[in-house]
Amino acid sequence: MPERLTARQFIALLTPDFAELPHPEGAEGAYGPDGPLEWAGYGAARALAAARTGEQESVVCGRATVGGVPAVLIAFEFGYLGGSLGERTGDRLEAAHAWARAHRLPVVSLVATGGSRMQEGMLALTQLQRMARQSALTRAAGLPQLAVARDPTTGGGWATLGAGADVVLALPGAQVAFAGSRVRPTDADPAAYTAQAQLAAGTVDAIVRPRELREAVGRWLGLLAAPSAEPAPVPGATTAEGLPATGWDAVRRARDPGRPRAAAYLDAYFTRRAEIGGDRCGGRGGGVLCGFGRHAGRTIAYAAQDGTPTRPAGYRTAARLIRLADALSVPVLTLVDTPGAANDAEAERQGVGAAIADLFTAVATARTPLTSLVIGEGGSGGALALAAPGNTWVTPDSYFSVIGPESAAAILKRPADQVRATADQLRVRPQDLVALGVVRGIVGGGAASPPPPG
């Protein structure tokens, strides 16, 4: 079990210059000492919690600078009635978000809570709606929200400020789950309620040790709080080869196991980057690398297929990435490289068609500029879903096709010895794609080039 620090101790891990915000004026005088439900002993319990922690509520809110980026910090004090959420907690959270919007600052929530406060009943539970609205308003204002799930992060606090943040980090070994330890089935596997389980399920983006939090939070704030209106520059190709002579040559070169893949392109393009870890729907990975990075002093989001059949989680993570970048006004770079969408039975059970449809929608409705580069195989709709309409480029060792030539030949009931001829007929070469107007141009080892003649 990780060490349970107080709210202010945890704040000190991130920054030395925290300044608490003024406490909002609540409706405290409307209730007696035992609160809105007149819960016997509630007033005494609050007084004892205040004496033990030095805090008057379960959250501490203030302004700070983390990694050189000003932000609003919200830190839960678990020692105050288990970090539970009541009406006065809601007052502070609402005021913190409003202050962040007024001063155009990102919000970092350091969550440690057992959920809603029993002694305030439904009035406590409705604070979740209040928090959800504040988070939505902050997102609509184009301001990033980052959460750190401490131990424990359960109940409504996890289901709003925690899991609802744009990027979610968690401490190793922390309890992170909707169901708290006292309300789970008696035979439940405790491993399912941990930060590691949430990471595997694609709900937590990364697990970070306490001593690494300042750097991690600062890095994320520096990347997310940097809008830009200009499109992402097209990466240079990492190959010096000329153009393929035939369609089958293009397919063969794109399938070469020694061809540079997404990771090589990302390493060459970005000076630093940070990955988001999942689709928020139970999936992680899926054949797409997604995150934010720095290129030529600007933040650019990226979604890059890794050359394998893309699975539903990959499409959903890419859609999540594009929508987040759109909300933050960050340009997006996509790298297309897949033989096609995964077509096994499990992919169908996981909704691969719906996941592709959602990615098409995310791309089609994005207001932030998108730039795409086909770096290898461009297999059918599973590749096209990640391509920017009107701003897609290709490398000399890539191809783009309505479907792979083998599958095309099978659909047309052609024998296997007609596959190569079919590849030529499909006009899949980079120069064919330019001539057809499907892509803007071919990139060389430096920058994008105009369409070649012929």
Short mmCIF file of C-alpha atoms in Angstrom, two decimals:
data_model
loop_
_atom_site.label_atom_id
_atom_site.label_comp_id
_atom_site.label_asym_id
_atom_site.label_seq_id
_atom_site.Cartn_x
_atom_site.Cartn_y
_atom_site.Cartn_z
CA MET A 1 0.00 0.00 0.00
CA PRO A 2 1.46 3.40 -0.96
CA GLU A 3 2.14 5.93 1.75
CA ARG A 4 -0.90 8.11 2.38
CA LEU A 5 0.24 11.73 2.42
CA THR A 6 -1.89 14.67 3.50
CA ALA A 7 -3.25 17.02 0.88
CA ARG A 8 -0.58 19.64 1.57
CA GLN A 9 2.22 17.08 1.68
CA PHE A 10 1.11 15.85 -1.71
CA ILE A 11 0.94 19.38 -3.08
CA ALA A 12 4.52 19.87 -1.88
CA LEU A 13 5.59 16.96 -4.10
CA LEU A 14 4.55 19.00 -7.12
CA THR A 15 5.33 22.60 -6.29
CA PRO A 16 6.89 24.91 -3.69
CA ASP A 17 4.71 27.93 -4.46
CA PHE A 18 1.15 26.87 -3.69
CA ALA A 19 -1.23 29.70 -2.75
CA GLU A 20 -4.65 28.70 -1.44
CA LEU A 21 -7.70 30.23 -3.08
CA PRO A 22 -10.23 32.15 -0.95
CA HIS A 23 -12.89 29.88 0.47
CA PRO A 24 -16.30 30.44 -1.14
CA GLU A 25 -19.13 31.59 1.05
CA GLY A 26 -21.36 28.55 1.50
CA ALA A 27 -24.79 28.17 2.99
CA GLU A 28 -23.38 26.85 6.26
CA GLY A 29 -25.69 28.99 8.33
CA ALA A 30 -28.74 27.37 6.72
CA TYR A 31 -28.11 24.15 8.65
CA GLY A 32 -27.56 23.24 12.25
CA PRO A 33 -24.24 21.82 13.44
CA ASP A 34 -25.25 18.32 12.32
CA GLY A 35 -25.84 19.34 8.73
CA PRO A 36 -28.79 19.27 6.32
CA LEU A 37 -30.03 15.85 7.50
CA GLU A 38 -29.50 16.68 11.18
CA TRP A 39 -27.35 13.56 11.40
CA ALA A 40 -26.56 13.10 15.06
CA GLY A 41 -22.84 13.51 15.74
CA TYR A 42 -22.01 14.90 12.30
CA GLY A 43 -20.92 18.26 13.68
CA ALA A 44 -18.68 16.60 16.26
CA ALA A 45 -17.14 14.36 13.57
CA ARG A 46 -16.34 17.37 11.41
CA ALA A 47 -14.81 19.22 14.34
CA LEU A 48 -12.62 16.20 15.14
CA ALA A 49 -11.58 15.87 11.49
CA ALA A 50 -10.63 19.56 11.43
CA ALA A 51 -8.60 19.19 14.60
CA ARG A 52 -6.73 16.17 13.25
CA THR A 53 -5.97 17.56 9.78
CA GLY A 54 -5.93 21.32 10.24
CA GLU A 55 -8.40 21.57 7.33
CA GLN A 56 -12.00 22.78 7.35
CA GLU A 57 -13.10 20.63 4.42
CA SER A 58 -12.06 17.57 2.45
CA VAL A 59 -10.43 19.52 -0.39
CA VAL A 60 -7.72 22.18 -0.56
CA CYS A 61 -7.76 24.38 -3.67
CA GLY A 62 -5.19 26.87 -4.83
CA ARG A 63 -2.97 28.31 -7.52
CA ALA A 64 0.51 26.93 -8.19
CA THR A 65 3.19 26.58 -10.84
CA VAL A 66 4.18 23.06 -11.87
CA GLY A 67 7.00 22.62 -14.35
CA GLY A 68 6.85 26.29 -15.18
CA VAL A 69 3.12 26.17 -16.02
CA PRO A 70 0.60 28.01 -13.81
CA ALA A 71 -2.34 25.82 -12.82
CA VAL A 72 -5.15 25.39 -10.33
CA LEU A 73 -4.58 22.49 -7.94
CA ILE A 74 -7.38 20.59 -6.19
CA ALA A 75 -6.06 18.26 -3.49
CA PHE A 76 -8.25 15.93 -1.46
CA GLU A 77 -7.56 15.49 2.24
CA PHE A 78 -8.42 11.87 2.97
CA GLY A 79 -7.92 12.41 6.68
CA TYR A 80 -11.00 14.66 6.66
CA LEU A 81 -13.89 12.16 6.74
CA GLY A 82 -12.25 9.95 4.15
CA GLY A 83 -11.97 12.73 1.59
CA SER A 84 -15.73 12.49 1.19
CA LEU A 85 -17.79 14.86 -0.92
CA GLY A 86 -20.38 17.13 0.67
CA GLU A 87 -22.06 20.38 -0.27
CA ARG A 88 -19.22 22.53 1.02
CA THR A 89 -16.79 20.34 -0.93
CA GLY A 90 -18.85 21.10 -4.00
CA ASP A 91 -18.67 24.82 -3.22
CA ARG A 92 -14.88 24.69 -3.21
CA LEU A 93 -14.64 22.58 -6.35
CA GLU A 94 -17.00 24.84 -8.24
CA ALA A 95 -15.10 27.95 -7.15
CA ALA A 96 -11.77 26.39 -8.16
CA HIS A 97 -12.99 25.58 -11.66
CA ALA A 98 -14.56 29.01 -12.04
CA TRP A 99 -11.27 30.63 -10.98
CA ALA A 100 -9.37 28.47 -13.45
CA ARG A 101 -11.66 29.53 -16.29
CA ALA A 102 -11.48 33.19 -15.32
CA HIS A 103 -7.67 33.08 -15.36
CA ARG A 104 -7.34 30.61 -18.30
CA LEU A 105 -5.47 27.99 -16.28
CA PRO A 106 -5.44 24.17 -16.46
CA VAL A 107 -6.85 22.17 -13.55
CA VAL A 108 -4.95 19.41 -11.75
CA SER A 109 -6.98 17.23 -9.36
CA LEU A 110 -5.04 15.20 -6.78
CA VAL A 111 -7.78 12.76 -5.86
CA ALA A 112 -8.04 10.68 -2.68
CA THR A 113 -11.63 10.02 -1.71
CA GLY A 114 -14.01 7.34 -0.56
CA GLY A 115 -16.98 8.90 -2.31
CA SER A 116 -20.05 10.88 -1.27
CA ARG A 117 -20.64 11.83 2.37
CA MET A 118 -23.27 9.63 4.01
CA GLN A 119 -24.18 12.28 6.62
CA GLU A 120 -25.49 14.57 3.86
CA GLY A 121 -27.38 11.91 1.91
CA MET A 122 -28.65 12.79 -1.55
CA LEU A 123 -27.44 16.37 -1.19
CA ALA A 124 -23.92 14.95 -1.14
CA LEU A 125 -24.54 12.66 -4.08
CA THR A 126 -25.83 15.49 -6.26
CA GLN A 127 -22.42 17.14 -5.96
CA LEU A 128 -21.33 14.67 -8.65
CA GLN A 129 -23.63 16.40 -11.11
CA ARG A 130 -22.22 19.71 -10.00
CA MET A 131 -18.65 18.52 -10.52
CA ALA A 132 -19.49 17.05 -13.91
CA ARG A 133 -20.91 20.38 -15.03
CA GLN A 134 -17.86 22.29 -13.85
CA SER A 135 -15.57 19.87 -15.64
CA ALA A 136 -17.64 20.21 -18.81
CA LEU A 137 -17.51 24.02 -18.63
CA THR A 138 -13.75 23.94 -18.15
CA ARG A 139 -13.37 21.59 -21.11
CA ALA A 140 -15.60 23.78 -23.27
CA ALA A 141 -13.31 26.69 -22.39
CA GLY A 142 -10.43 24.78 -23.98
CA LEU A 143 -8.54 24.23 -20.72
CA PRO A 144 -6.86 20.90 -19.94
CA GLN A 145 -7.72 18.79 -16.91
CA LEU A 146 -5.26 16.36 -15.37
CA ALA A 147 -5.98 13.94 -12.53
CA VAL A 148 -3.68 12.01 -10.23
CA ALA A 149 -5.42 9.05 -8.61
CA ARG A 150 -4.01 8.61 -5.10
CA ASP A 151 -4.90 5.95 -2.56
CA PRO A 152 -7.81 5.43 -2.45
CA THR A 153 -9.68 6.94 -5.37
CA THR A 154 -13.15 5.43 -5.36
CA GLY A 155 -16.83 6.25 -5.74
CA GLY A 156 -18.11 9.43 -7.32
CA GLY A 157 -14.79 11.23 -6.99
CA TRP A 158 -13.23 8.66 -9.31
CA ALA A 159 -16.24 8.70 -11.63
CA THR A 160 -16.09 12.50 -12.09
CA LEU A 161 -12.87 14.37 -11.33
CA GLY A 162 -10.73 11.25 -11.69
CA ALA A 163 -11.80 9.19 -14.69
CA GLY A 164 -13.37 12.25 -16.29
CA ALA A 165 -10.08 14.13 -16.64
CA ASP A 166 -8.33 14.51 -19.99
CA VAL A 167 -5.26 12.63 -18.78
CA VAL A 168 -5.24 10.33 -15.74
CA LEU A 169 -2.11 9.37 -13.81
CA ALA A 170 -2.14 7.05 -10.82
CA LEU A 171 0.14 6.07 -7.97
CA PRO A 172 1.45 2.49 -8.00
CA GLY A 173 -0.54 0.22 -5.71
CA ALA A 174 -3.38 2.69 -5.20
CA GLN A 175 -6.98 1.56 -4.94
CA VAL A 176 -8.64 3.04 -8.03
CA ALA A 177 -12.20 1.91 -8.69
CA PHE A 178 -15.80 2.97 -8.63
CA ALA A 179 -16.64 0.44 -5.93
CA GLY A 180 -15.05 1.15 -2.55
CA SER A 181 -13.58 -1.64 -0.45
CA ARG A 182 -16.65 -1.91 1.82
CA VAL A 183 -19.25 -2.24 -0.93
CA ARG A 184 -17.67 -4.80 -3.26
CA PRO A 185 -18.83 -8.40 -3.55
CA THR A 186 -17.19 -10.51 -0.88
CA ASP A 187 -15.62 -12.80 -3.49
CA ALA A 188 -14.34 -9.96 -5.70
CA ASP A 189 -10.75 -10.13 -6.89
CA PRO A 190 -8.98 -7.22 -5.15
CA ALA A 191 -6.53 -6.93 -8.06
CA ALA A 192 -9.38 -5.67 -10.25
CA TYR A 193 -9.70 -2.53 -8.11
CA THR A 194 -6.16 -1.22 -8.47
CA ALA A 195 -4.31 1.38 -10.50
CA GLN A 196 -2.61 -1.42 -12.43
CA ALA A 197 -5.99 -2.89 -13.39
CA GLN A 198 -7.24 0.50 -14.54
CA LEU A 199 -4.07 0.93 -16.60
CA ALA A 200 -4.65 -2.42 -18.31
CA ALA A 201 -8.27 -1.45 -18.96
CA GLY A 202 -7.26 1.78 -20.68
CA THR A 203 -8.78 4.06 -18.03
CA VAL A 204 -5.51 5.24 -16.48
CA ASP A 205 -2.91 6.62 -18.89
CA ALA A 206 0.20 5.99 -16.80
CA ILE A 207 1.32 4.89 -13.35
CA VAL A 208 3.79 7.34 -11.84
CA ARG A 209 5.85 7.07 -8.67
CA PRO A 210 5.48 9.95 -6.20
CA ARG A 211 9.07 11.13 -6.72
CA GLU A 212 8.42 11.35 -10.48
CA LEU A 213 5.14 13.22 -10.26
CA ARG A 214 6.49 16.76 -10.45
CA GLU A 215 8.26 16.03 -13.70
CA ALA A 216 5.34 14.02 -15.13
CA VAL A 217 2.65 16.56 -14.25
CA GLY A 218 4.83 19.43 -15.45
CA ARG A 219 5.50 17.63 -18.73
CA TRP A 220 1.81 17.01 -19.34
CA LEU A 221 0.82 20.57 -18.46
CA GLY A 222 3.49 21.93 -20.79
CA LEU A 223 2.14 19.79 -23.63
CA LEU A 224 -1.59 20.23 -23.09
CA ALA A 225 -1.66 23.95 -22.29
CA ALA A 226 -0.15 25.05 -25.60
CA PRO A 227 -2.77 25.67 -28.32
CA SER A 228 -1.72 26.35 -31.90
CA ALA A 229 -3.64 27.20 -35.07
CA GLU A 230 -1.06 26.00 -37.61
CA PRO A 231 -1.18 22.47 -39.04
CA ALA A 232 1.49 19.96 -38.08
CA PRO A 233 4.36 19.95 -40.60
CA VAL A 234 4.62 16.79 -42.67
CA PRO A 235 7.45 14.55 -41.41
CA GLY A 236 10.26 13.74 -43.79
CA ALA A 237 10.47 10.17 -45.04
CA THR A 238 13.13 8.04 -43.39
CA THR A 239 13.96 6.26 -46.62
CA ALA A 240 16.06 7.39 -49.58
CA GLU A 241 14.59 4.89 -52.08
CA GLY A 242 13.02 5.99 -55.33
CA LEU A 243 9.45 5.33 -56.37
CA PRO A 244 8.24 1.76 -57.02
CA ALA A 245 7.98 0.61 -60.63
CA THR A 246 4.84 -1.52 -60.21
CA GLY A 247 1.92 -1.83 -57.84
CA TRP A 248 3.29 -5.08 -56.47
CA ASP A 249 6.67 -3.42 -55.89
CA ALA A 250 4.87 -0.80 -53.79
CA VAL A 251 3.12 -3.49 -51.76
CA ARG A 252 6.32 -5.48 -51.30
CA ARG A 253 8.28 -2.45 -50.10
CA ALA A 254 5.53 -1.39 -47.68
CA ARG A 255 5.55 -4.91 -46.21
CA ASP A 256 9.32 -5.08 -45.83
CA PRO A 257 10.01 -5.95 -42.18
CA GLY A 258 13.05 -3.67 -42.24
CA ARG A 259 11.03 -0.61 -43.25
CA PRO A 260 10.92 2.22 -40.66
CA ARG A 261 7.80 2.02 -38.47
CA ALA A 262 5.82 4.56 -36.47
CA ALA A 263 8.16 4.63 -33.47
CA ALA A 264 11.10 5.63 -35.68
CA TYR A 265 9.10 8.44 -37.25
CA LEU A 266 7.89 9.72 -33.88
CA ASP A 267 11.39 9.64 -32.40
CA ALA A 268 12.75 11.63 -35.34
CA TYR A 269 9.88 14.14 -35.32
CA PHE A 270 9.46 14.96 -31.63
CA THR A 271 11.98 16.27 -29.11
CA ARG A 272 9.82 14.86 -26.31
CA ARG A 273 6.45 13.19 -26.11
CA ALA A 274 4.01 11.58 -23.70
CA GLU A 275 1.52 8.84 -24.52
CA ILE A 276 -2.09 8.47 -23.53
CA GLY A 277 -2.74 4.91 -22.52
CA GLY A 278 -6.15 3.68 -23.60
CA ASP A 279 -9.62 4.09 -25.03
CA ARG A 280 -11.52 4.64 -21.73
CA CYS A 281 -13.75 1.71 -22.76
CA GLY A 282 -11.76 -1.22 -21.37
CA GLY A 283 -9.11 -1.38 -24.09
CA ARG A 284 -5.46 -0.46 -24.40
CA GLY A 285 -2.97 -0.48 -27.27
CA GLY A 286 -4.77 -1.87 -30.28
CA GLY A 287 -2.02 -1.08 -32.77
CA VAL A 288 -2.08 2.73 -32.48
CA LEU A 289 0.41 4.93 -30.58
CA CYS A 290 -1.29 8.09 -29.32
CA GLY A 291 -0.13 11.10 -27.36
CA PHE A 292 1.26 14.63 -27.44
CA GLY A 293 4.76 15.79 -28.30
CA ARG A 294 6.93 18.85 -28.97
CA HIS A 295 8.05 19.62 -32.50
CA ALA A 296 9.87 22.84 -33.40
CA GLY A 297 8.72 24.42 -30.15
CA ARG A 298 5.04 23.56 -30.62
CA THR A 299 2.74 20.91 -29.16
CA ILE A 300 1.37 18.46 -31.71
CA ALA A 301 -0.89 15.51 -30.96
CA TYR A 302 -0.22 12.24 -32.75
CA ALA A 303 -1.99 8.99 -33.56
CA ALA A 304 0.26 6.50 -35.34
CA GLN A 305 -0.58 3.01 -36.53
CA ASP A 306 2.23 0.54 -35.84
CA GLY A 307 2.00 -1.66 -38.95
CA THR A 308 -0.21 -4.36 -37.44
CA PRO A 309 -3.96 -4.92 -37.98
CA THR A 310 -5.64 -2.17 -35.95
CA ARG A 311 -7.97 -3.36 -33.21
CA PRO A 312 -11.07 -1.62 -31.80
CA ALA A 313 -9.14 -0.22 -28.83
CA GLY A 314 -6.68 1.41 -31.23
CA TYR A 315 -9.43 3.15 -33.18
CA ARG A 316 -11.17 4.30 -29.99
CA THR A 317 -7.94 5.63 -28.52
CA ALA A 318 -7.24 7.54 -31.73
CA ALA A 319 -10.74 9.03 -31.64
CA ARG A 320 -10.23 10.02 -28.01
CA LEU A 321 -6.90 11.64 -28.92
CA ILE A 322 -8.35 13.64 -31.82
CA ARG A 323 -11.30 14.89 -29.76
CA LEU A 324 -9.02 15.93 -26.91
CA ALA A 325 -6.65 17.74 -29.28
CA ASP A 326 -9.64 19.43 -30.89
CA ALA A 327 -10.93 20.63 -27.52
CA LEU A 328 -7.49 22.03 -26.64
CA SER A 329 -6.87 23.52 -30.12
CA VAL A 330 -3.77 21.39 -30.69
CA PRO A 331 -2.97 20.27 -34.27
CA VAL A 332 -2.87 16.55 -34.99
CA LEU A 333 -0.43 14.39 -36.94
CA THR A 334 -1.52 10.90 -37.95
CA LEU A 335 0.72 8.17 -39.37
CA VAL A 336 -1.14 5.58 -41.43
CA ASP A 337 0.32 2.08 -41.46
CA THR A 338 -1.88 -1.00 -41.23
CA PRO A 339 -2.74 -3.92 -43.51
CA GLY A 340 -6.30 -3.22 -42.37
CA ALA A 341 -8.61 -3.46 -39.42
CA ALA A 342 -8.43 -6.61 -37.32
CA ASN A 343 -11.04 -9.01 -38.71
CA ASP A 344 -11.08 -11.84 -36.19
CA ALA A 345 -14.17 -12.82 -34.18
CA GLU A 346 -12.96 -11.04 -31.04
CA ALA A 347 -12.55 -7.78 -32.97
CA GLU A 348 -16.15 -8.09 -34.11
CA ARG A 349 -17.33 -8.80 -30.57
CA GLN A 350 -15.49 -5.65 -29.45
CA GLY A 351 -17.29 -3.56 -32.06
CA VAL A 352 -14.60 -2.89 -34.66
CA GLY A 353 -17.11 -1.44 -37.12
CA ALA A 354 -18.51 0.99 -34.57
CA ALA A 355 -14.99 1.96 -33.47
CA ILE A 356 -13.98 2.75 -37.07
CA ALA A 357 -17.19 4.72 -37.58
CA ASP A 358 -16.48 6.78 -34.47
CA LEU A 359 -12.96 7.56 -35.68
CA PHE A 360 -14.27 8.64 -39.10
CA THR A 361 -16.65 10.98 -37.25
CA ALA A 362 -13.90 12.37 -35.00
CA VAL A 363 -11.73 13.15 -38.03
CA ALA A 364 -14.62 14.58 -40.05
CA THR A 365 -15.77 16.92 -37.29
CA ALA A 366 -12.39 18.07 -35.97
CA ARG A 367 -11.87 21.84 -36.14
CA THR A 368 -8.17 21.64 -35.33
CA PRO A 369 -5.96 20.99 -38.40
CA LEU A 370 -5.03 17.39 -39.18
CA THR A 371 -2.00 16.25 -41.17
CA SER A 372 -1.53 12.63 -42.28
CA LEU A 373 1.37 10.66 -43.71
CA VAL A 374 1.07 7.12 -45.06
CA ILE A 375 4.34 5.49 -44.02
CA GLY A 376 3.67 1.86 -45.00
CA GLU A 377 0.55 -0.14 -45.72
CA GLY A 378 -2.71 1.67 -46.27
CA GLY A 379 -5.17 -1.16 -46.14
CA SER A 380 -8.78 -0.23 -46.84
CA GLY A 381 -11.13 1.64 -44.50
CA GLY A 382 -9.11 0.57 -41.50
CA ALA A 383 -6.35 2.86 -42.78
CA LEU A 384 -8.51 5.56 -44.35
CA ALA A 385 -10.25 6.22 -41.02
CA LEU A 386 -7.04 7.81 -39.70
CA ALA A 387 -6.28 9.84 -42.86
CA ALA A 388 -6.92 13.58 -42.98
CA PRO A 389 -9.25 14.51 -45.87
CA GLY A 390 -7.38 16.86 -48.17
CA ASN A 391 -4.11 16.79 -46.24
CA THR A 392 -2.70 13.28 -46.58
CA TRP A 393 0.81 12.62 -47.92
CA VAL A 394 2.69 9.41 -48.73
CA THR A 395 6.24 8.12 -48.48
CA PRO A 396 8.01 6.32 -51.36
CA ASP A 397 7.77 2.99 -49.49
CA SER A 398 4.01 3.04 -48.95
CA TYR A 399 0.82 2.12 -50.74
CA PHE A 400 -2.88 2.89 -50.27
CA SER A 401 -5.58 0.57 -51.56
CA VAL A 402 -9.30 -0.03 -51.41
CA ILE A 403 -8.26 -3.43 -50.07
CA GLY A 404 -5.13 -5.58 -50.11
CA PRO A 405 -4.39 -7.04 -53.56
CA GLU A 406 -4.77 -10.64 -52.32
CA SER A 407 -8.23 -9.90 -50.95
CA ALA A 408 -9.16 -7.94 -54.05
CA ALA A 409 -8.22 -10.91 -56.24
CA ALA A 410 -10.24 -13.25 -54.03
CA ILE A 411 -13.30 -10.98 -54.17
CA LEU A 412 -13.00 -10.85 -57.97
CA LYS A 413 -12.57 -14.66 -58.07
CA ARG A 414 -9.17 -14.40 -59.67
CA PRO A 415 -6.49 -17.10 -59.28
CA ALA A 416 -3.51 -16.48 -57.02
CA ASP A 417 -1.21 -15.82 -59.98
CA GLN A 418 -3.27 -12.70 -60.75
CA VAL A 419 -2.52 -10.96 -57.45
CA ARG A 420 0.39 -8.96 -58.80
CA ALA A 421 -1.54 -7.83 -61.86
CA THR A 422 -4.42 -6.87 -59.59
CA ALA A 423 -2.08 -4.69 -57.56
CA ASP A 424 -1.16 -2.82 -60.74
CA GLN A 425 -4.80 -2.40 -61.72
CA LEU A 426 -5.67 -0.98 -58.30
CA ARG A 427 -3.12 1.82 -58.86
CA VAL A 428 -1.77 1.72 -55.32
CA ARG A 429 1.68 3.26 -55.91
CA PRO A 430 2.51 6.63 -54.32
CA GLN A 431 2.69 8.30 -57.74
CA ASP A 432 -0.68 6.76 -58.69
CA LEU A 433 -2.27 8.14 -55.55
CA VAL A 434 -0.99 11.62 -56.39
CA ALA A 435 -2.27 11.37 -59.95
CA LEU A 436 -5.68 10.24 -58.71
CA GLY A 437 -5.85 13.19 -56.32
CA VAL A 438 -6.17 10.92 -53.30
CA VAL A 439 -3.08 12.40 -51.62
CA ARG A 440 -1.36 15.78 -51.86
CA GLY A 441 2.14 14.61 -52.59
CA ILE A 442 5.11 12.37 -51.83
CA VAL A 443 7.60 13.20 -49.11
CA GLY A 444 11.31 12.65 -49.43
CA GLY A 445 14.03 12.63 -46.83
CA GLY A 446 13.46 16.30 -46.04
CA ALA A 447 10.04 17.84 -46.50
CA ALA A 448 6.93 17.23 -48.57
CA SER A 449 7.40 17.49 -52.31
CA PRO A 450 5.00 18.54 -55.06
CA PRO A 451 3.38 15.80 -57.15
CA PRO A 452 5.86 14.18 -59.56
CA PRO A 453 5.05 14.30 -63.28
CA GLY A 454 3.53 11.26 -64.93
#
